[in-house]
Short mmCIF file of C-alpha atoms in Angstrom, two decimals:
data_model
loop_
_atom_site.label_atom_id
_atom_site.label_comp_id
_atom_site.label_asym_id
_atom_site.label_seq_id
_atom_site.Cartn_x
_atom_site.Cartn_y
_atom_site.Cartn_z
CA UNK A 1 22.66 -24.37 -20.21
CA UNK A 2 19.74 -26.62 -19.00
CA UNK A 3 20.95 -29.71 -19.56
CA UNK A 4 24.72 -30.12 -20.01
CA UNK A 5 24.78 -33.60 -21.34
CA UNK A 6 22.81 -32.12 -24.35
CA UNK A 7 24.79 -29.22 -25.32
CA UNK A 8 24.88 -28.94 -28.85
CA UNK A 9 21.85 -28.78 -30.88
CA UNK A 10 22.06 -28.28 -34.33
CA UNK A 11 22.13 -24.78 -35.32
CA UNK A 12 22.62 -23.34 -31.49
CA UNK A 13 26.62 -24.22 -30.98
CA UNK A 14 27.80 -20.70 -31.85
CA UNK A 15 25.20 -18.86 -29.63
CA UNK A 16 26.25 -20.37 -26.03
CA UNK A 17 30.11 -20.55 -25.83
CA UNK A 18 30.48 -21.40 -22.07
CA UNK A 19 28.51 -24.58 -22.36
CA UNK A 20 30.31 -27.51 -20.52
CA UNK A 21 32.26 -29.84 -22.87
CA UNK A 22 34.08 -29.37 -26.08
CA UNK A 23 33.73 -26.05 -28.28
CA UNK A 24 31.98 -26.89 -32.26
CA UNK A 25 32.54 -24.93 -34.39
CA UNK A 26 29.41 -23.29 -36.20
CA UNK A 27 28.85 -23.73 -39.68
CA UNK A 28 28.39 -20.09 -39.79
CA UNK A 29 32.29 -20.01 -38.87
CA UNK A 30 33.85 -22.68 -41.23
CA UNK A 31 31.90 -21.00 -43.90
CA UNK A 32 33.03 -17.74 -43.53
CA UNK A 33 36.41 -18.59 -42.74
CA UNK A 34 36.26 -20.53 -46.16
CA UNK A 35 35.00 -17.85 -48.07
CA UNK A 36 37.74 -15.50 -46.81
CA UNK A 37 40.18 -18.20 -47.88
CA UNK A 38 39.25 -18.43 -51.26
CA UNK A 39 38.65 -14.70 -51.17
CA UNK A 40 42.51 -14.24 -50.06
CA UNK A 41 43.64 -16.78 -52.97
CA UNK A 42 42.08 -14.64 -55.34
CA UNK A 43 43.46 -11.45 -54.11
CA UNK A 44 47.30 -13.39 -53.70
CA UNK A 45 46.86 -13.89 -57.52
CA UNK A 46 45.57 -10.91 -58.47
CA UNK A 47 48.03 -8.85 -57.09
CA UNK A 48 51.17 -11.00 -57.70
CA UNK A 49 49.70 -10.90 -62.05
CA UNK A 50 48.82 -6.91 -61.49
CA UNK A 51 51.36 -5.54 -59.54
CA UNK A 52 55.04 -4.98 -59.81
CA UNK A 53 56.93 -3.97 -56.15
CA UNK A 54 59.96 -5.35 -57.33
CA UNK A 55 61.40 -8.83 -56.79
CA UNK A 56 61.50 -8.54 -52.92
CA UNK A 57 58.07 -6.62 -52.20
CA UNK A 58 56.21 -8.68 -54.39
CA UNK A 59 57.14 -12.34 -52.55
CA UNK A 60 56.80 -10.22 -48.99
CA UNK A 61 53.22 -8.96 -50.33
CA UNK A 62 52.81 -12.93 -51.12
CA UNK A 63 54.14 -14.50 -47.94
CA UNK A 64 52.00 -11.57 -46.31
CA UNK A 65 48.64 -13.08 -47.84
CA UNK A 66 49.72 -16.24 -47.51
CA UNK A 67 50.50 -16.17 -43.43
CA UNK A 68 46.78 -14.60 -43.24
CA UNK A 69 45.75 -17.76 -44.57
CA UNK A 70 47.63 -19.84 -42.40
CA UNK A 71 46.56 -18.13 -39.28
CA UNK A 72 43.14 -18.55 -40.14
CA UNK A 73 43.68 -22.28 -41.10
CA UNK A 74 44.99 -22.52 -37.97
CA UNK A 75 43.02 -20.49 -35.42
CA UNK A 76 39.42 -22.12 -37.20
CA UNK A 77 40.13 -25.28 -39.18
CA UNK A 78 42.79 -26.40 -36.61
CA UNK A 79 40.60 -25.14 -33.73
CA UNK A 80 43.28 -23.44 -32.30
CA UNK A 81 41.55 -20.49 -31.29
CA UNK A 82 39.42 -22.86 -28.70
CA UNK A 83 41.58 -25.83 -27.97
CA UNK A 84 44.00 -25.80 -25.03
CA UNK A 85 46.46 -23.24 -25.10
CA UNK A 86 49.71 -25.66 -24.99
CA UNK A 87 48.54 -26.73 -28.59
CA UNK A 88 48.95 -23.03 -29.56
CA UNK A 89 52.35 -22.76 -27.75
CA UNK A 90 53.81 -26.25 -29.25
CA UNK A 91 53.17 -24.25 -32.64
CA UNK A 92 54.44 -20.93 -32.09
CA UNK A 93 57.30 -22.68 -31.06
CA UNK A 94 57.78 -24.42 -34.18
CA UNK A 95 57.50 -21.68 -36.15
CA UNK A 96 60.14 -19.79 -34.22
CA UNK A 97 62.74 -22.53 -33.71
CA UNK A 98 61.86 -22.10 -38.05
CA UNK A 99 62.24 -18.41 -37.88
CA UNK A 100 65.45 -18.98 -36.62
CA UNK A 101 66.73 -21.53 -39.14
CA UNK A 102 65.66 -19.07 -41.72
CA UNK A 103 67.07 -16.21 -40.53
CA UNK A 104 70.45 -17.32 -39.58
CA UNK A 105 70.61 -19.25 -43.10
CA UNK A 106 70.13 -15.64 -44.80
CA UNK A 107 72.34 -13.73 -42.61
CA UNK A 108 75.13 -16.10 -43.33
CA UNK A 109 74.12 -15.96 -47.11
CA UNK A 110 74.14 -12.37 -47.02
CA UNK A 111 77.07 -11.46 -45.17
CA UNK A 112 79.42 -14.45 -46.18
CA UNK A 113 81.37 -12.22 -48.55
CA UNK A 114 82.02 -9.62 -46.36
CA UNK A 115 84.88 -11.75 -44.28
CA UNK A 116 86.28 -12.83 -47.92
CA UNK A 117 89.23 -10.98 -48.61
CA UNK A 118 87.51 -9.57 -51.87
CA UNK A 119 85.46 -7.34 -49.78
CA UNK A 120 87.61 -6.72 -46.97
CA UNK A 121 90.65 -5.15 -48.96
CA UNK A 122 90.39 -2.29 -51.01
CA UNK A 123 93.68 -2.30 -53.05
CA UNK A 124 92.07 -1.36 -55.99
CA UNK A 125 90.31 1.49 -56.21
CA UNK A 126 87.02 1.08 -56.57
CA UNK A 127 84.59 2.48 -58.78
CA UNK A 128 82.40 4.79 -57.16
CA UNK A 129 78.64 4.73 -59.51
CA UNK A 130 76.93 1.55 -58.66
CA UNK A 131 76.55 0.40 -62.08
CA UNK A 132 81.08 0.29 -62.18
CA UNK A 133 80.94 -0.92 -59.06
CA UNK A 134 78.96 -3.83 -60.01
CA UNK A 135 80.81 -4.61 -63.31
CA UNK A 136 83.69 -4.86 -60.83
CA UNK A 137 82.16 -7.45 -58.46
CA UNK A 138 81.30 -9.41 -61.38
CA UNK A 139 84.86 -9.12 -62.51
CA UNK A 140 86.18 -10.06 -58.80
CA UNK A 141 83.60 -13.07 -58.63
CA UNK A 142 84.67 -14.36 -62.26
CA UNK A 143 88.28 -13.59 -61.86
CA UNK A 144 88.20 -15.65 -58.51
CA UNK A 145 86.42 -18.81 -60.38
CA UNK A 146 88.86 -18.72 -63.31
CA UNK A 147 91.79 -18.52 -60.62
CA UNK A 148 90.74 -21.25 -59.01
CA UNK A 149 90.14 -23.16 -62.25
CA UNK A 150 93.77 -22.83 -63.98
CA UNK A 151 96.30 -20.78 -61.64
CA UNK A 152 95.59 -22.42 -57.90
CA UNK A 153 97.24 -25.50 -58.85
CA UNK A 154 100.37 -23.91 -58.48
CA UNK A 155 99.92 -20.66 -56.73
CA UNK A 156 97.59 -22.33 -54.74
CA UNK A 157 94.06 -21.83 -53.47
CA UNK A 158 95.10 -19.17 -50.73
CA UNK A 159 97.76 -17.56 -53.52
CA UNK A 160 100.80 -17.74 -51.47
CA UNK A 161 102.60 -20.36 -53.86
CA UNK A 162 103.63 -23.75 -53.57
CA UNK A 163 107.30 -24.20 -53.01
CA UNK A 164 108.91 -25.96 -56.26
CA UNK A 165 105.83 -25.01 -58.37
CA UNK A 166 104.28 -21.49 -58.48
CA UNK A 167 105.26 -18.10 -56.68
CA UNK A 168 104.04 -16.02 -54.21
CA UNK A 169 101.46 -13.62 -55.45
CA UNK A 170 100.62 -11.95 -52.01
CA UNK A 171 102.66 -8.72 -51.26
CA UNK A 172 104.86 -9.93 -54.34
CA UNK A 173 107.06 -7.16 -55.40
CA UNK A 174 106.71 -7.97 -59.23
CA UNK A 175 103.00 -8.11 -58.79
CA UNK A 176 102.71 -4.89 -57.18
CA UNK A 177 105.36 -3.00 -59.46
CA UNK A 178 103.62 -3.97 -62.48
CA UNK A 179 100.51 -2.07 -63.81
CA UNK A 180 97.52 -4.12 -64.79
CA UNK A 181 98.21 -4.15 -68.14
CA UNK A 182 101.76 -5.42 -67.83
CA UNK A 183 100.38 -8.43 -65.35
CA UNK A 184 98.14 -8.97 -68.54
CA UNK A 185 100.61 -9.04 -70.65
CA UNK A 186 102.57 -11.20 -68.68
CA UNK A 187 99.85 -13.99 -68.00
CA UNK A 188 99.63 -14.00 -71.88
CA UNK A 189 103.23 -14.60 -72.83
CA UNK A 190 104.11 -16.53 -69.71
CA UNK A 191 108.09 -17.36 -68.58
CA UNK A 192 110.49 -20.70 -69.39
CA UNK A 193 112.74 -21.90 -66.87
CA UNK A 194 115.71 -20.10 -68.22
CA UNK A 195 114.44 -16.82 -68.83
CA UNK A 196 117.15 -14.37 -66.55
CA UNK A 197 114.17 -12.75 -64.78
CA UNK A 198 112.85 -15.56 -63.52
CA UNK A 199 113.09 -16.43 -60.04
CA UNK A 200 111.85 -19.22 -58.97
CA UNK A 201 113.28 -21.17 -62.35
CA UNK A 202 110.10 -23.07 -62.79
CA UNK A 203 108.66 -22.17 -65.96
CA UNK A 204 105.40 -20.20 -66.14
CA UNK A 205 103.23 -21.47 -68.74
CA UNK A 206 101.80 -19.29 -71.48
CA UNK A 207 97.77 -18.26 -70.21
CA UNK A 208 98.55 -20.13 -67.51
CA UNK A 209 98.79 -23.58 -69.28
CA UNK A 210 95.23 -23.05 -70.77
CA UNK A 211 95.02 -21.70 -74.30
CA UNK A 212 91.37 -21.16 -73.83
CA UNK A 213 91.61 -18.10 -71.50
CA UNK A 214 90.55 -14.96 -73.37
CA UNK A 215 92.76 -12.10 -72.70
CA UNK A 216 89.45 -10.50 -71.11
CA UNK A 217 89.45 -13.67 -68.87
CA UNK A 218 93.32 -13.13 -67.65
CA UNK A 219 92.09 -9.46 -66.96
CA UNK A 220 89.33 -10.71 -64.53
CA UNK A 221 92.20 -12.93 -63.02
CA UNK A 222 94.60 -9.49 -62.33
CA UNK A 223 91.81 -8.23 -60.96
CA UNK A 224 90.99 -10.82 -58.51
CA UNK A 225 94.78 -10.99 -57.63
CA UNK A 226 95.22 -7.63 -57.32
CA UNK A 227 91.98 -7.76 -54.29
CA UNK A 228 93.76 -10.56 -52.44
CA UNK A 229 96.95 -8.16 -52.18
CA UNK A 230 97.17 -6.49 -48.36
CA UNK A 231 95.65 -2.73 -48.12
CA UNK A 232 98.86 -1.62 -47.21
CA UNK A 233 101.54 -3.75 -49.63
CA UNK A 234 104.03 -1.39 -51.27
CA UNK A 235 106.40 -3.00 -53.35
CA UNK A 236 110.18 -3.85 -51.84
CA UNK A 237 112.85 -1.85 -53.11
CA UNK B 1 31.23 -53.65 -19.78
CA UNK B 2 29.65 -50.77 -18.82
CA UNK B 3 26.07 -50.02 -20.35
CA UNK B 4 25.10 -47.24 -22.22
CA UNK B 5 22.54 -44.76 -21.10
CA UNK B 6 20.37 -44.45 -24.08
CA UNK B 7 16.93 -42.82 -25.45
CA UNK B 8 16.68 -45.60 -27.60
CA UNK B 9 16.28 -48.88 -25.06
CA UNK B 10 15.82 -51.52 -28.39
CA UNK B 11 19.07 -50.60 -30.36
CA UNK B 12 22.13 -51.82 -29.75
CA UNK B 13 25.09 -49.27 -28.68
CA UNK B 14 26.93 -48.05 -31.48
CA UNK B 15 30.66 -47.89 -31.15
CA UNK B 16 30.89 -44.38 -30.78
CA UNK B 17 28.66 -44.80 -27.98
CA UNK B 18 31.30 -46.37 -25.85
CA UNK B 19 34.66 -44.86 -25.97
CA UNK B 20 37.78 -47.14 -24.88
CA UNK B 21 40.10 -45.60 -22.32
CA UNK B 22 43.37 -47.45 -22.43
CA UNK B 23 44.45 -48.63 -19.20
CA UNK B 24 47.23 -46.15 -18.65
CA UNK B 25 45.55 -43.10 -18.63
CA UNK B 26 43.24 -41.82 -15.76
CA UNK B 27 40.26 -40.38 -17.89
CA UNK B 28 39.10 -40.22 -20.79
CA UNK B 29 39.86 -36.48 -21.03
CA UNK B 30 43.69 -37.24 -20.71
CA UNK B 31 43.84 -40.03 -23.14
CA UNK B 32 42.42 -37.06 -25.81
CA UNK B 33 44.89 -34.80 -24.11
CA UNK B 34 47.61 -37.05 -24.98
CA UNK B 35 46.90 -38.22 -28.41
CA UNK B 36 46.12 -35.10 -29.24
CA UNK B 37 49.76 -33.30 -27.89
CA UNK B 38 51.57 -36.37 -29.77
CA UNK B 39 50.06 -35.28 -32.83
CA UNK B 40 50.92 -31.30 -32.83
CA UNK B 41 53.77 -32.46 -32.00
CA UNK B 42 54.56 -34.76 -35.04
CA UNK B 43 53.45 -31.77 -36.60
CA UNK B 44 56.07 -29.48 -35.19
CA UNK B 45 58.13 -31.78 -37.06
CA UNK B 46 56.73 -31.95 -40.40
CA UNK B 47 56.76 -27.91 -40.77
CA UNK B 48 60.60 -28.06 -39.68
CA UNK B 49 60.65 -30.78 -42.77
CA UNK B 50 58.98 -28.50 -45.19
CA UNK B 51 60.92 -25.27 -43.23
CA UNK B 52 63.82 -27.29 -45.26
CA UNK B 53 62.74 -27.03 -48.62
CA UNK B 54 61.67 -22.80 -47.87
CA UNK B 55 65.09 -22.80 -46.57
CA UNK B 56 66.77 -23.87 -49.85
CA UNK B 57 64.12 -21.39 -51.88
CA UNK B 58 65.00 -18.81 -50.15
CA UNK B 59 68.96 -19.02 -50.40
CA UNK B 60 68.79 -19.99 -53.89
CA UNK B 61 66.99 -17.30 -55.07
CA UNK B 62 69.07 -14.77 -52.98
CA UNK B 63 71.68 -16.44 -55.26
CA UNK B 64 70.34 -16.00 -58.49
CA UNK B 65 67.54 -13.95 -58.57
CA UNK B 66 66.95 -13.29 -62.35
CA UNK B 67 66.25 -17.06 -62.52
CA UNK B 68 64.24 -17.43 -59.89
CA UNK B 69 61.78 -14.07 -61.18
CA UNK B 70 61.09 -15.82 -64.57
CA UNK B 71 60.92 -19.35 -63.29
CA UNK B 72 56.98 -19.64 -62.66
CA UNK B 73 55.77 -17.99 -65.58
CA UNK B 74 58.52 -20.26 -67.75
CA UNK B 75 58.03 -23.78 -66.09
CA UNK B 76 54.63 -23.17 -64.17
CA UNK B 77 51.14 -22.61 -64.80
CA UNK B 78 49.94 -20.96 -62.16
CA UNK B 79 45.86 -21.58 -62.96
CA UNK B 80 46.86 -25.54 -62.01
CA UNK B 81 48.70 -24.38 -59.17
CA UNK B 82 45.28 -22.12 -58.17
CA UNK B 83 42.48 -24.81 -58.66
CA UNK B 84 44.64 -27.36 -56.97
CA UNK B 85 44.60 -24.27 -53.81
CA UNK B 86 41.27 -23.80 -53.74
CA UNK B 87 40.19 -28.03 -54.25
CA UNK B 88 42.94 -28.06 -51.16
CA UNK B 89 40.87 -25.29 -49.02
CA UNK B 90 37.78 -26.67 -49.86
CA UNK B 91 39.01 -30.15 -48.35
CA UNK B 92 40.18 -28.56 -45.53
CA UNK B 93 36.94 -26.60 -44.78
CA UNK B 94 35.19 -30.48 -45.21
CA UNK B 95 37.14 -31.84 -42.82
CA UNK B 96 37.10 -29.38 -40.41
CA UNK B 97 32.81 -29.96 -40.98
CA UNK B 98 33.39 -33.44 -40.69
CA UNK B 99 34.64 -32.92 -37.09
CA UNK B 100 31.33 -30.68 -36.34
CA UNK B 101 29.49 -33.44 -37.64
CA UNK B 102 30.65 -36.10 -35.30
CA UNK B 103 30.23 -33.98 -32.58
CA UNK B 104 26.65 -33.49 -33.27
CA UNK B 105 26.57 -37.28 -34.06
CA UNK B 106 25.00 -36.56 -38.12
CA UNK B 107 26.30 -39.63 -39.14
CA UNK B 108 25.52 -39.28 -42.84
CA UNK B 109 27.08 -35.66 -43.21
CA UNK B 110 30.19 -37.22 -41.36
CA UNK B 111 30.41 -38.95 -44.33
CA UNK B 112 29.74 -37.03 -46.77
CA UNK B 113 31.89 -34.92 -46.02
CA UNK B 114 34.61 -37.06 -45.71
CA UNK B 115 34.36 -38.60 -49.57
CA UNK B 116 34.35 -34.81 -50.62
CA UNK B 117 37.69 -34.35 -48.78
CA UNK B 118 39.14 -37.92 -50.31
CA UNK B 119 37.80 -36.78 -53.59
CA UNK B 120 39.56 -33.50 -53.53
CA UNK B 121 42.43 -35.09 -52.07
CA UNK B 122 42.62 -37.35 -55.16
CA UNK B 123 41.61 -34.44 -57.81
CA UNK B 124 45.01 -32.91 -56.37
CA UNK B 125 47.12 -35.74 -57.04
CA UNK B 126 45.50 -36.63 -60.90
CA UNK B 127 45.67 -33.01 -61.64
CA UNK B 128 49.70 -32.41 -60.24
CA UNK B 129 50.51 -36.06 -61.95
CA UNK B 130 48.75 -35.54 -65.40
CA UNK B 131 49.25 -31.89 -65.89
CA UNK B 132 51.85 -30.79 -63.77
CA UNK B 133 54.44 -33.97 -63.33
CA UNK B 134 53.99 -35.56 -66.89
CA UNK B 135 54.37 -33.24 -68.87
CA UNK B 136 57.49 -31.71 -67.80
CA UNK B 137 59.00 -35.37 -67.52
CA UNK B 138 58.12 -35.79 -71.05
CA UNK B 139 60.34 -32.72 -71.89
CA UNK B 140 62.80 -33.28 -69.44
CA UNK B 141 62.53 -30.71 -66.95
CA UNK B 142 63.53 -32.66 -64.64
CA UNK B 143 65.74 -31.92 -61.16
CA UNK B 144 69.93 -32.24 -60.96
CA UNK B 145 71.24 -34.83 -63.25
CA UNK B 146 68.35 -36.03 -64.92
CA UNK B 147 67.69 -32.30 -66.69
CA UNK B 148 67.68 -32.59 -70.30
CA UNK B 149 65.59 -29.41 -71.03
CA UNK B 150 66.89 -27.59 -74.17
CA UNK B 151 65.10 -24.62 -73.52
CA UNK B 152 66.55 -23.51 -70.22
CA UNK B 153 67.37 -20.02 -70.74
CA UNK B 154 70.48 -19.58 -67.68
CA UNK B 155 72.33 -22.24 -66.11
CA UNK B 156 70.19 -22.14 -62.90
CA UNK B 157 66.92 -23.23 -64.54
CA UNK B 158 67.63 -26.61 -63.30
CA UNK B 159 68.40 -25.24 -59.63
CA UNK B 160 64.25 -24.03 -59.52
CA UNK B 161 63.16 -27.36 -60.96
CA UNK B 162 65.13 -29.38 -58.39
CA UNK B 163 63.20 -27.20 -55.67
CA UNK B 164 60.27 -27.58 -57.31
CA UNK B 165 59.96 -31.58 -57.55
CA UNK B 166 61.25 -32.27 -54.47
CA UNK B 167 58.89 -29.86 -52.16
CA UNK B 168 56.17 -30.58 -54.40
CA UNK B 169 56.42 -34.16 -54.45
CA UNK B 170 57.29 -34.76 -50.62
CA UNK B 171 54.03 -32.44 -50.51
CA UNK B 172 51.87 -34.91 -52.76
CA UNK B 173 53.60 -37.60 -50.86
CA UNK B 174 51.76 -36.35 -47.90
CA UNK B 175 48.69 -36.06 -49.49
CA UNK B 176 49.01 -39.40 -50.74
CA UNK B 177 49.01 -40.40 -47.09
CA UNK B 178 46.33 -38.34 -46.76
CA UNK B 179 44.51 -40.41 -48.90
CA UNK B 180 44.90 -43.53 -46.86
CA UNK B 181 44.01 -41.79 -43.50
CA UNK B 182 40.75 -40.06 -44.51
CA UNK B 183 39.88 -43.77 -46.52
CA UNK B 184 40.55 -44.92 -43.05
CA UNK B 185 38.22 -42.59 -41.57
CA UNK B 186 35.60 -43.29 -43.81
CA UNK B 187 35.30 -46.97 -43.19
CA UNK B 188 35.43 -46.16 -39.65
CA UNK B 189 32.54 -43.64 -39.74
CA UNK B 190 31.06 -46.27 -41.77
CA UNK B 191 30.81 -48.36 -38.77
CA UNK B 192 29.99 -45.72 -36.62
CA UNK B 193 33.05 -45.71 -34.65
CA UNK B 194 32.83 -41.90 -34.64
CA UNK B 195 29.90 -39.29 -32.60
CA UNK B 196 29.90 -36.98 -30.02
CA UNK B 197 32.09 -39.00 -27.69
CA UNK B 198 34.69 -40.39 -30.02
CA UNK B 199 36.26 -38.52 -32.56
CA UNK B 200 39.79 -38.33 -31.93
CA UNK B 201 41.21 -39.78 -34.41
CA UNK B 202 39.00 -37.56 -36.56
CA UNK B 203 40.68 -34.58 -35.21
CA UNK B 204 44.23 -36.25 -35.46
CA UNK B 205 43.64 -36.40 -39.08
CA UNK B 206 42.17 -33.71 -39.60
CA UNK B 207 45.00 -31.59 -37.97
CA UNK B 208 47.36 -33.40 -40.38
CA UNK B 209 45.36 -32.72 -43.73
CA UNK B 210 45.48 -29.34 -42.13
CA UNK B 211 49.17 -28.94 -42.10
CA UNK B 212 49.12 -30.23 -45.49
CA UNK B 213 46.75 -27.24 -46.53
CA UNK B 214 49.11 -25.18 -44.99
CA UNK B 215 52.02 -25.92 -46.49
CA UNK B 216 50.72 -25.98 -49.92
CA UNK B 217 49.04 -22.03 -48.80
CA UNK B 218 52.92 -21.06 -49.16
CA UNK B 219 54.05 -23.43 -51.88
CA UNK B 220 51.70 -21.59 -54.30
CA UNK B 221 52.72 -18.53 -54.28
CA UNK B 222 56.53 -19.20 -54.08
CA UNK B 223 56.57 -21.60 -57.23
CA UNK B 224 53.81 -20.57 -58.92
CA UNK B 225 53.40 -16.52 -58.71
CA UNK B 226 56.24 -14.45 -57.72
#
């Protein structure tokens, strides 16, 4: 006011805002913006011990608090609120070149299944109450894992066989023909070289070559197969 | 050199007294300018570093969610992961006096306040080494190869831990750093290199330990609560 090379007094900062030179923050401020820190911690724990929202509303409610706090770190304690307005702008644009990362990162999480073939056919019918429905994703996921583990060596990773080694299982006839239980069935007891039926007269191991399968596992397996197969497959004549 | 107009005609200037401009920049006003841009943005870069670690937290436990639910209360205290919040605010709020201090040239609150934010700063590193880091390398909860746990309940217990030590750590890293800046500080206040002129470097800092705070505001609740 009087006497701008003097500005800040003890005690006076806070009053007179348009004095020449740089803003400092009153203890008043830094106090109170403590207080309401510890104040929000309190209330972050509290809530997240007391409450239930379920998985997802609980860590929003948490993030929630916990941006509060970080604005207020950042407008007071970071003196963002007063310093030069490209400070504030470098920031925000941190956070949203972040938003971004995160957000893409989950979409892709979210929707990568969708563009498997798993999801995208329906040639099984699917169960329509959620808690079926579910038992039959987990089937489809573990089926696909087990696949991968013992039968894509030979009817490789895509399932369209490898010449001189395994057949075909995509739009196979003898795959669609046979009922789940007979695919079961003949996962279990497998198919030498010789056998008549055979067509490809490479043998097909018993399980698959692996003893260890359960019968429950091969099941998950048919049922992984039978997702891969095209909506509209009928079997050839 | 230039002399100092001063009150105080018998004492001799104190460093603060007589702030440096380097050569290359115009004022004084655009040397702070420019310090004080380089430093946001170095801390730009240290959120998108940290952004990493929320990044794998939040795919993983989109992926397994059941282990992720009972991870804090099975692995984490959270009353350790509270005090060490509020010993982190209450350095922040220090520093952030420490800058007010300067400014108003109280040379011996400067200081002060600047061993309370180095003690706190330390408290937070004993406390997440002795009862946080120790004891869960004693029993093995350790991240990726190293877990030898025998009491992990699925098979994705290890997947949390490996989160766990490596934001936490990189986090205590930083505050290890920490350490040495505001030590830095203090032996500079010490010889009165900071007041109402000169406190840049006091800001700099400060912004940093600031960032720290703030990263550690959305640690907590992640590891330790929900």
């Amino acid at each position: 006011m009087t006497h701008p090379s003097h500005p800040n007094m003890p005690g006076e900062s806070n009053a007179h805002d348009h004095h020449e030179g740089p803003h400092i923050s009153s203890v008043r401020t830094l106090v109170t913006v403590f207080v309401a820190l510890l104040a929000f911690t309190a209330i972050t724990v509290f809530t997240a011990k007391m409450t239930d929202l379920g998985d997802f509303g609980d860590i929003v409610l948490a993030l929630g608090l916990a941006s509060v706090k970080g604005t207020l770190v950042c407008l007071y304690f970071m003196h963002l609120r007063y310093d030069n307005v490209f400070y504030s702008f470098l920031f925000l644009s941190c956070l949203g070149a972040l938003a971004l990362f995160l957000g893409l990162t989950m979409l892709d999480i979210n929707n990568r299944d969708n563009i498997d073939p798993i999801r995208s056919q329906h040639a099984v019918p699917v169960p329509l109450d959620i808690a079926g429905r579910a038992r039959f994703d987990e089937a489809q996921r573990l089926g696909r894992d087990l696949y991968m583990a013992n039968c894509a060596a030979c009817h490789a990773v895509d399932a369209r066989g490898i010449p001189g080694l395994g057949e075909n299982l995509i739009g196979d006839s003898f795959v669609l023909r046979s009922s789940d239980a007979e695919l079961v069935d003949f996962i279990i007891k497998g198919r030498t070289a010789n056998d008549p039926l055979s067509e490809t007269g490479v043998p097909m191991p018993p399980r698959g070559g692996n003893p260890n399968l359960t019968d429950e596992q091969i099941a998950q397996i048919v049922v992984y197969v039978r997702a891969l197969q095209p909506k509209d497959a009928k079997p050839k004549p | 050199m230039a002399s100092i107009p001063s009150d105080h005609n018998a004492r001799p200037a104190a460093p603060h007294e007589n702030p440096v401009v380097a050569s290359h920049f115009r004022s004084k006003a655009e040397q702070e300018d420019a310090g004080k841009m380089g430093m946001w943005l170095f801390l730009t870069t240290e959120v998108l570093l940290f952004g990493g670690f929320f990044c794998a937290y939040a795919v993983f436990r989109m992926l397994y969610p059941e282990t992720f639910e009972g991870a804090s209360a099975k692995f984490l205290d959270w009353r350790i992961g509270a005090i060490n919040t509020v010993v982190l605010l209450l350095s922040s709020f220090t520093v952030a006096m420490s800058i007010r201090n300067a400014q108003l040239n109280q040379q011996w609150w400067l200081r002060i306040n600047l061993i309370i934010t180095i003690a706190c700063a330390i408290f937070f590193l004993v406390t997440k080494l002795w009862l946080e880091y120790w004891p869960k390398i004693v029993e093995g909860k350790l991240p990726g190869t190293f877990f030898t746990y025998s009491g992990a309940m699925t098979d994705h217990d290890q997947i949390f831990l490996s989160i766990y030590w490596t934001a936490t750590a990189t986090h205590g890293l930083h505050v290890l750093i920490g350490v040495f800046l505001l030590t830095w500080l203090l032996v500079r206040a010490w010889k009165l290199h900071f007041g109402p002129k000169t406190y840049l470097a006091l800001e700099n800092v400060g912004l940093y330990w600031h960032v720290v705070d703030l990263i550690w505001i959305f640690l907590f609740p992640l590891l330790y609560l929900v």
